[in-house]
CSV table of N, CA and C in Angstrom, one decimal:
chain,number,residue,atom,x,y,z
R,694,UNK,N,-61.6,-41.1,-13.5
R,694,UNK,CA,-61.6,-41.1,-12.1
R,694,UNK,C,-60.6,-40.0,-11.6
R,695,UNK,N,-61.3,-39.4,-10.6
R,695,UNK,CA,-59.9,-38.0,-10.1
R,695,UNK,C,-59.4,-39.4,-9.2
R,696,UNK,N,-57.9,-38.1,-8.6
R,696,UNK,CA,-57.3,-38.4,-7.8
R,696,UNK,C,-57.9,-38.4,-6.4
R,697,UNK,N,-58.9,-37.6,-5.7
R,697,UNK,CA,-59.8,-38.1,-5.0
R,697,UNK,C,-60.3,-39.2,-4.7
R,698,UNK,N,-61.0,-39.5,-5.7
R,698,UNK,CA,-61.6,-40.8,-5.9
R,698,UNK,C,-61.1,-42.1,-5.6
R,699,UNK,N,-59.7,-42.0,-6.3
R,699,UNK,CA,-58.4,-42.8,-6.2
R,699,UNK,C,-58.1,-43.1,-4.9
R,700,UNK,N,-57.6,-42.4,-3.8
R,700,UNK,CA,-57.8,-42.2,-2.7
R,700,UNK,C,-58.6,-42.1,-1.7
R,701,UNK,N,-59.9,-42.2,-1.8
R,701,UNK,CA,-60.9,-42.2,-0.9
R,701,UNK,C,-61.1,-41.0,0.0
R,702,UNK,N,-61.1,-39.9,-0.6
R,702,UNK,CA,-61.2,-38.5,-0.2
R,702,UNK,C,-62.6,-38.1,-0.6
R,703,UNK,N,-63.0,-38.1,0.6
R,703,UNK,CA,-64.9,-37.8,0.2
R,703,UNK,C,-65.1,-36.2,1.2
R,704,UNK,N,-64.9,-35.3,0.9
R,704,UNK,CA,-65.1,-34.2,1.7
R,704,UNK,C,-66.8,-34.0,2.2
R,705,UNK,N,-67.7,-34.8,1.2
R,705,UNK,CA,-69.5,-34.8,1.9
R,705,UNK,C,-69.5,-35.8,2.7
R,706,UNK,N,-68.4,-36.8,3.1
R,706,UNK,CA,-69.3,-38.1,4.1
R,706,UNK,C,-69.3,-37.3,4.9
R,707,UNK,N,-70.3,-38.1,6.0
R,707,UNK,CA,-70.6,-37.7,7.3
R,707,UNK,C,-69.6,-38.8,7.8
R,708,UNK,N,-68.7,-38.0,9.1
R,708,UNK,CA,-67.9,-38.7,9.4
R,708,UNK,C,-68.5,-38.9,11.0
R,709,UNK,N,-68.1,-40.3,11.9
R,709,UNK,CA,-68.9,-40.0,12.9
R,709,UNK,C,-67.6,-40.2,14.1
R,710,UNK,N,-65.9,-39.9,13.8
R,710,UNK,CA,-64.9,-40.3,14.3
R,710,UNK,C,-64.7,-39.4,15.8
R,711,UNK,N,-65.6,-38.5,16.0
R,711,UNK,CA,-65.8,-37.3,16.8
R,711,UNK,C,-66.7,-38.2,18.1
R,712,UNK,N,-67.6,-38.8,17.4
R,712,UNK,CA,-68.3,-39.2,18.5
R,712,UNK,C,-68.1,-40.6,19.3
R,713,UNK,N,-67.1,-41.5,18.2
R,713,UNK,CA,-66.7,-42.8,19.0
R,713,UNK,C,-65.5,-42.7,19.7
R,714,UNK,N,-65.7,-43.2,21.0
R,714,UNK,CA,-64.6,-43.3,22.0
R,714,UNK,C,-63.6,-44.5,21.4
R,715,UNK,N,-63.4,-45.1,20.3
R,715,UNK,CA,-62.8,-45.9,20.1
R,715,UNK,C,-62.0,-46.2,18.3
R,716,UNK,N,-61.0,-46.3,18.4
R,716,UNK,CA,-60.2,-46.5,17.0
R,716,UNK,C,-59.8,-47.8,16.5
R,717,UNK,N,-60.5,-48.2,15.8
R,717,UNK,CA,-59.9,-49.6,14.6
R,717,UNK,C,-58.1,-49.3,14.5
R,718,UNK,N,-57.0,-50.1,15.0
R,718,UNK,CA,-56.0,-50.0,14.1
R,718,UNK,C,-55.8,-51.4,13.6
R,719,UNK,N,-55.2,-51.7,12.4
R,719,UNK,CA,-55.0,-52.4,11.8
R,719,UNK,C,-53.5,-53.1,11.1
R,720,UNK,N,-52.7,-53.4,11.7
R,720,UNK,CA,-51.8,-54.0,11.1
R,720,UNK,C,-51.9,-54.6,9.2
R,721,UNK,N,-50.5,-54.9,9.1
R,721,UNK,CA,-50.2,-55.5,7.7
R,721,UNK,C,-50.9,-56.8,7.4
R,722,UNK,N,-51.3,-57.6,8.6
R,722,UNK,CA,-51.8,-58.8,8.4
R,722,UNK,C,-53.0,-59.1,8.5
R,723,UNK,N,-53.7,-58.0,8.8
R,723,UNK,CA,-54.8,-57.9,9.0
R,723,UNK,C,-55.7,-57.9,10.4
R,724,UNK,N,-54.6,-58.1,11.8
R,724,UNK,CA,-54.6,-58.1,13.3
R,724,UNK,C,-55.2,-56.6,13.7
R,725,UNK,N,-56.8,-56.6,14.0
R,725,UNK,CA,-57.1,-55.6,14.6
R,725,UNK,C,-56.9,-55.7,15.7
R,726,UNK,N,-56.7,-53.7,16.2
R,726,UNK,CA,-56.8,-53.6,17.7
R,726,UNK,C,-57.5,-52.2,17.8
R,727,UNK,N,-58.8,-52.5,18.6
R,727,UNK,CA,-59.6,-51.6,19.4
R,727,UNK,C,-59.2,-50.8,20.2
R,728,UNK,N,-58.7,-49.5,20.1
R,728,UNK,CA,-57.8,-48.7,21.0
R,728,UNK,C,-59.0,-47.5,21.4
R,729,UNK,N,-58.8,-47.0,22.8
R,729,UNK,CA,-59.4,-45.7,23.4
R,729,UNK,C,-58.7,-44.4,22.3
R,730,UNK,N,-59.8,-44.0,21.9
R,730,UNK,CA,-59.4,-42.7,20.8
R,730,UNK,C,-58.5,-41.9,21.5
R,731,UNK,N,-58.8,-40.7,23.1
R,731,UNK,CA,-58.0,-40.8,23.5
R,731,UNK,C,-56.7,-40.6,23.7
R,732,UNK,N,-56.1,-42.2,23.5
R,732,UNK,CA,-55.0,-42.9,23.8
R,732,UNK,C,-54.4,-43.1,22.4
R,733,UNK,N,-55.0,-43.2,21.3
R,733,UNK,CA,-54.3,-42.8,20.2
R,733,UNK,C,-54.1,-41.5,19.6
R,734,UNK,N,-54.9,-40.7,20.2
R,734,UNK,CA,-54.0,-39.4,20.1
R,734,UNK,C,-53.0,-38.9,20.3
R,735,UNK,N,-52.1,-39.3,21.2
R,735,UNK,CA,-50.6,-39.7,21.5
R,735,UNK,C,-49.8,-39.4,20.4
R,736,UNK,N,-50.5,-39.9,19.0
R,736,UNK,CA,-49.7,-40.2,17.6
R,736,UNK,C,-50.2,-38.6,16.9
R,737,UNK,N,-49.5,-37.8,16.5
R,737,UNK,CA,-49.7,-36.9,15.9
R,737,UNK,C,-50.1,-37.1,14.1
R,738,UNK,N,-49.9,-38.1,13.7
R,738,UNK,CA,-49.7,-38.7,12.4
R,738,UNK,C,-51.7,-39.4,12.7
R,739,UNK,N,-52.0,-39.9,13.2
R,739,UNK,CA,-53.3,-40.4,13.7
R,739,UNK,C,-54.2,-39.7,14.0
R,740,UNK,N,-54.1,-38.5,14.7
R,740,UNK,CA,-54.4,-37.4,15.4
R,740,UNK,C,-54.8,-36.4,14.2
R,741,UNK,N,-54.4,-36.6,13.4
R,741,UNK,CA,-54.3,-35.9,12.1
R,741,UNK,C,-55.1,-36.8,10.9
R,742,UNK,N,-55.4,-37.6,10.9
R,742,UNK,CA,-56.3,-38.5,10.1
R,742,UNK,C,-57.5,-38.5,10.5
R,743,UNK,N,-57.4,-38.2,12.0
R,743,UNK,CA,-58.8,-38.5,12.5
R,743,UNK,C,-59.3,-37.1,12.4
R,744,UNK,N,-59.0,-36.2,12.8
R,744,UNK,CA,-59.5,-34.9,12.8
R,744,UNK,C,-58.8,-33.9,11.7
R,745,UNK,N,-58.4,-34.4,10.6
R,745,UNK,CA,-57.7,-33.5,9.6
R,745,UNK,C,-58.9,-32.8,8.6
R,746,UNK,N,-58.8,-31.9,7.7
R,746,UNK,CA,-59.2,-31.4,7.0
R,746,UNK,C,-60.3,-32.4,5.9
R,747,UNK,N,-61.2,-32.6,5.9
R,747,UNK,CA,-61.9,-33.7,5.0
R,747,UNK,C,-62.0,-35.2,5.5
R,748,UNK,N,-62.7,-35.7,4.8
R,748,UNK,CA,-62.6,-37.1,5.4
R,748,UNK,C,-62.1,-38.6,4.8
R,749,UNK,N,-61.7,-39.4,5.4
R,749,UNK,CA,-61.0,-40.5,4.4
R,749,UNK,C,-62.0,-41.5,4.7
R,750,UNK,N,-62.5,-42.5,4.3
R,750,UNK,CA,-63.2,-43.4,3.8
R,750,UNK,C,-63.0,-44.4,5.3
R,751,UNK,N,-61.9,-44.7,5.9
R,751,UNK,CA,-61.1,-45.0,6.8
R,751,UNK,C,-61.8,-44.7,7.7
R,752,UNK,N,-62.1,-43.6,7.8
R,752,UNK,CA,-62.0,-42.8,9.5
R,752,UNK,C,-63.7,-42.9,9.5
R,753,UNK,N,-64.4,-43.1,8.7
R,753,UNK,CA,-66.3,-43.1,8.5
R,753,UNK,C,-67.0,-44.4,9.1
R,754,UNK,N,-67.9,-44.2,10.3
R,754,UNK,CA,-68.3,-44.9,10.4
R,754,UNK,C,-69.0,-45.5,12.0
R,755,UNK,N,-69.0,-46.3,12.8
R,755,UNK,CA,-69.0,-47.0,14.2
R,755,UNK,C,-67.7,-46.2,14.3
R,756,UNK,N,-67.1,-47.2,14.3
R,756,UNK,CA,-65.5,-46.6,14.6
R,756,UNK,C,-64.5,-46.7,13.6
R,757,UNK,N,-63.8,-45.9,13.7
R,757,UNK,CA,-62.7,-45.2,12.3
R,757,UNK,C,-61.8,-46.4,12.4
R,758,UNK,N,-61.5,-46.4,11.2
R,758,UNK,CA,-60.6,-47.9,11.0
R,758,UNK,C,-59.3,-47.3,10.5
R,759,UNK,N,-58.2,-47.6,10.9
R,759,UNK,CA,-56.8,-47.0,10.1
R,759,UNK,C,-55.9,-48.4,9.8
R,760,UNK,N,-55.5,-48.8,8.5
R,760,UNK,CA,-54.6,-49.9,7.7
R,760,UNK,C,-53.0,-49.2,8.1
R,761,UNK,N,-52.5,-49.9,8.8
R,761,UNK,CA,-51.2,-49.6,8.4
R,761,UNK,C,-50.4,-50.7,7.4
R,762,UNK,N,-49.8,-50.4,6.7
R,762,UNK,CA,-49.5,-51.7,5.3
R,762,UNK,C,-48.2,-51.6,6.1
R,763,UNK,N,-47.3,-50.8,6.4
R,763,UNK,CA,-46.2,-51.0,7.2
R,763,UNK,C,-45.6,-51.2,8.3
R,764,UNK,N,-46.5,-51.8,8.8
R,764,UNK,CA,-46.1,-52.0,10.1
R,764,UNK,C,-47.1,-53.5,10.6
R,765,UNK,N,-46.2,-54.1,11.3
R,765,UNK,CA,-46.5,-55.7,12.1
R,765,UNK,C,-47.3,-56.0,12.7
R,766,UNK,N,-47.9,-57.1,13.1
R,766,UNK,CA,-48.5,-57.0,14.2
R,766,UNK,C,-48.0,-56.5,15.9
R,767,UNK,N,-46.7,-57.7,15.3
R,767,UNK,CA,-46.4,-57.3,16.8
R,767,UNK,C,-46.1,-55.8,17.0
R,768,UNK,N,-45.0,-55.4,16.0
R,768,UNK,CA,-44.8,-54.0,16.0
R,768,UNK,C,-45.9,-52.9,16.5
R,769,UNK,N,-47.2,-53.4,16.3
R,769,UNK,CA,-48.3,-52.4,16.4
R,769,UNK,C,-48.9,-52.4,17.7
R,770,UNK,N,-48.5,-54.0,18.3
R,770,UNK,CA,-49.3,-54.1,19.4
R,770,UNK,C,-47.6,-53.4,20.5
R,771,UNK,N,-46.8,-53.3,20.4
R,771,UNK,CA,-45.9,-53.0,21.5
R,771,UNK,C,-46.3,-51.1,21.2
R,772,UNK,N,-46.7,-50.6,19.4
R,772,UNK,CA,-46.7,-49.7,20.0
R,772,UNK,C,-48.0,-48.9,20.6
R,773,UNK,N,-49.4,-49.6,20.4
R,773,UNK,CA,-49.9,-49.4,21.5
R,773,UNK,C,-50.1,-49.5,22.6
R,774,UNK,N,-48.9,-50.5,23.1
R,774,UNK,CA,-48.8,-50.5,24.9
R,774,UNK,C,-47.8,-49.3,24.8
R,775,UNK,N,-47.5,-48.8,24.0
R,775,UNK,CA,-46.4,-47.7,24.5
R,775,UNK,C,-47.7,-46.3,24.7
R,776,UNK,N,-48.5,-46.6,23.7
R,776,UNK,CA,-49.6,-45.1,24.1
R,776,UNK,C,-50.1,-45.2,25.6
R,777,UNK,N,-50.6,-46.4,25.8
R,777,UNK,CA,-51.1,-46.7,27.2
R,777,UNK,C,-50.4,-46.3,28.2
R,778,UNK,N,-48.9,-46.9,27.7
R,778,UNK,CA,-47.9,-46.0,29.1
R,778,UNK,C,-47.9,-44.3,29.1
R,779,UNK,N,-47.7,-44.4,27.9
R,779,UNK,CA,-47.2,-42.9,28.1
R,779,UNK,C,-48.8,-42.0,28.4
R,780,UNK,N,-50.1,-42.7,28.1
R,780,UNK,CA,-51.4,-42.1,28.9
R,780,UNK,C,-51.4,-42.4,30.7
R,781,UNK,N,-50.6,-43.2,30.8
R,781,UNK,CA,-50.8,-43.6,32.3
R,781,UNK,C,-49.6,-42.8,33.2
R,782,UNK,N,-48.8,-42.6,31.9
R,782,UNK,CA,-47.7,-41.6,32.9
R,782,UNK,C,-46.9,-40.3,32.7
R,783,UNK,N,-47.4,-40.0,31.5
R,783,UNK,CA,-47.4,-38.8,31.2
R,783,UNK,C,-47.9,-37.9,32.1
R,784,UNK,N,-49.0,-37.5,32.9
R,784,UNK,CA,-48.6,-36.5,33.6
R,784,UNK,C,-48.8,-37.1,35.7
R,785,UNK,N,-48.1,-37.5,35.6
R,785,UNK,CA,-47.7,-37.6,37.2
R,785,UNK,C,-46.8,-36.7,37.4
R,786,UNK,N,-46.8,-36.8,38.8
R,786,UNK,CA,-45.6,-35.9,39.5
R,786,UNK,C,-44.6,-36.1,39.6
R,787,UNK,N,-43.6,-35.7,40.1
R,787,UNK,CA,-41.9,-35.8,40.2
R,787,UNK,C,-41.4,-36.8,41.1
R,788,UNK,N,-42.4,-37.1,42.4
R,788,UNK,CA,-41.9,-37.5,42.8
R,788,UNK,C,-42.4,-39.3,42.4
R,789,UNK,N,-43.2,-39.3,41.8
R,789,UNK,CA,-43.2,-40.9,41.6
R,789,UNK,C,-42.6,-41.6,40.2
R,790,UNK,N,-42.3,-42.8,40.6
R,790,UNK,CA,-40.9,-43.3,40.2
R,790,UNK,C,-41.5,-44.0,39.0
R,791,UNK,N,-41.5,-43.9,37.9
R,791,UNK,CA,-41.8,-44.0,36.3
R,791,UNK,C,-41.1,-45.1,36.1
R,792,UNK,N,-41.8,-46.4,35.8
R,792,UNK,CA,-41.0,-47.9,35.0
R,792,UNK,C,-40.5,-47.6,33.9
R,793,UNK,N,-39.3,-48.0,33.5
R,793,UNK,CA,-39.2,-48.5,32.4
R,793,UNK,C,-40.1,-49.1,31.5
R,794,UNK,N,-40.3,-48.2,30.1
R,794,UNK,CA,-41.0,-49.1,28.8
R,794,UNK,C,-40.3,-50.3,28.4
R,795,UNK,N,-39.9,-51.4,28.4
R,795,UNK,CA,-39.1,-52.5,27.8
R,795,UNK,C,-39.6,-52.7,26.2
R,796,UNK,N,-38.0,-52.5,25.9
R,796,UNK,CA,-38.5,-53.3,24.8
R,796,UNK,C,-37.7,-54.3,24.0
R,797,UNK,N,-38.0,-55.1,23.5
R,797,UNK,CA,-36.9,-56.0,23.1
R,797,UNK,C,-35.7,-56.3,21.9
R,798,UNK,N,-34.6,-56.1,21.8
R,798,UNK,CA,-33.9,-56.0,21.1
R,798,UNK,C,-34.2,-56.0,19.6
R,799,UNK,N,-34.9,-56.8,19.5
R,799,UNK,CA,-34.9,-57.4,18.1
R,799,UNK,C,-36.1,-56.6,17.4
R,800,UNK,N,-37.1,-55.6,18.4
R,800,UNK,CA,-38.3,-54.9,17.9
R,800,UNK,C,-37.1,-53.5,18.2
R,801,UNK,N,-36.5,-52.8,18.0
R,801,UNK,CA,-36.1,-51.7,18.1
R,801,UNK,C,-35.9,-50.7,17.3
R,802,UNK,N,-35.3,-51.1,16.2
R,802,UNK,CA,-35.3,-51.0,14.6
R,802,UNK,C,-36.6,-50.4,14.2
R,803,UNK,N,-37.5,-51.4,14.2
R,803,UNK,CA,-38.4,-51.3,13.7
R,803,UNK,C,-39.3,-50.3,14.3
R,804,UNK,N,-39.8,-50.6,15.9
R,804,UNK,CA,-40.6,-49.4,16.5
R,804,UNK,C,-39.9,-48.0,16.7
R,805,UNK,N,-38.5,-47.9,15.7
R,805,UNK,CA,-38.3,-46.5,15.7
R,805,UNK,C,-38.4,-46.4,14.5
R,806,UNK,N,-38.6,-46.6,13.4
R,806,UNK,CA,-39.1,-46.5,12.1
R,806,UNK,C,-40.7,-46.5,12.4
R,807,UNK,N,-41.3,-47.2,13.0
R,807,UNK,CA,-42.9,-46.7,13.6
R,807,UNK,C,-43.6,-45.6,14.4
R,808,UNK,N,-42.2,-45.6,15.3
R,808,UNK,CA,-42.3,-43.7,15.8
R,808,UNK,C,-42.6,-42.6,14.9
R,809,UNK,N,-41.4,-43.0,13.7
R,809,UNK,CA,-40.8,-41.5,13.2
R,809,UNK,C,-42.4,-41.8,11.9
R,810,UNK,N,-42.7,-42.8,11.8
R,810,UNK,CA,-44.1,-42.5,10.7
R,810,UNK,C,-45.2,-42.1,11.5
R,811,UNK,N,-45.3,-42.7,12.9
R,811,UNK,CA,-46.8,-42.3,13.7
R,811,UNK,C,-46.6,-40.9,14.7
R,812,UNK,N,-45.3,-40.2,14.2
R,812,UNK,CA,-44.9,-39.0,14.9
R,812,UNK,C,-45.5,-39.2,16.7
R,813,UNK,N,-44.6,-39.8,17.1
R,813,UNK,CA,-45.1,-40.2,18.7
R,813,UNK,C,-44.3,-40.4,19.6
């Protein structure tokens, strides 16, 4: 078996991650969430799976599915309310007044250890 194989690196699938408006993410527990493709672009680390060089076994299909083994549910669900904000307010103007992202003490740690993996 190569190392390919090992990994699910198929450079002939037909990948169809181009054409669905929508991304599988997947927590450690197995808690899917249906996110606007879009709005997971945000993540440079994601952005790069989905449209990187070749294709992962992952990303083939209805809609591209991505496992995170390290990361929470909750962890995953605060950080895609954080894509949503930052798609909802990322580009306004100066003069309107930007909320606060909340987040709660005890997820802090952690969603910056999930930043610095999902480059976001």
């Amino acid at each position: 078996m190569s190392l390919d194989d090992a990994i699910g690196f198929d450079q002939d699938l037909e990948a169809s991650t181009d054409s669905s408006p929508f991304v599988k993410l997947i927590s450690n527990s197995g808690h899917e969430f249906i996110v606007d493709r879009d709005v997971v672009m945000a993540s440079s680390a994601i952005a790069r799976m989905l449209t990187g060089p070749g294709q992962w076994g992952e990303t083939v299909g209805p809609v591209p599915s991505i496992t995170f083994e390290n990361i929470n549910t909750s962890i995953l669900q605060k950080v895609i309310q954080y894509f949503y904000y930052k798609a909802r307010y990322d580009q306004v103007g100066a003069d309107v007044t930007i909320p606060d992202f909340e987040i709660k003490m005890e997820y802090a740690l952690p969603l910056i250890l999930s930043a610095h993996f999902l480059d976001c």
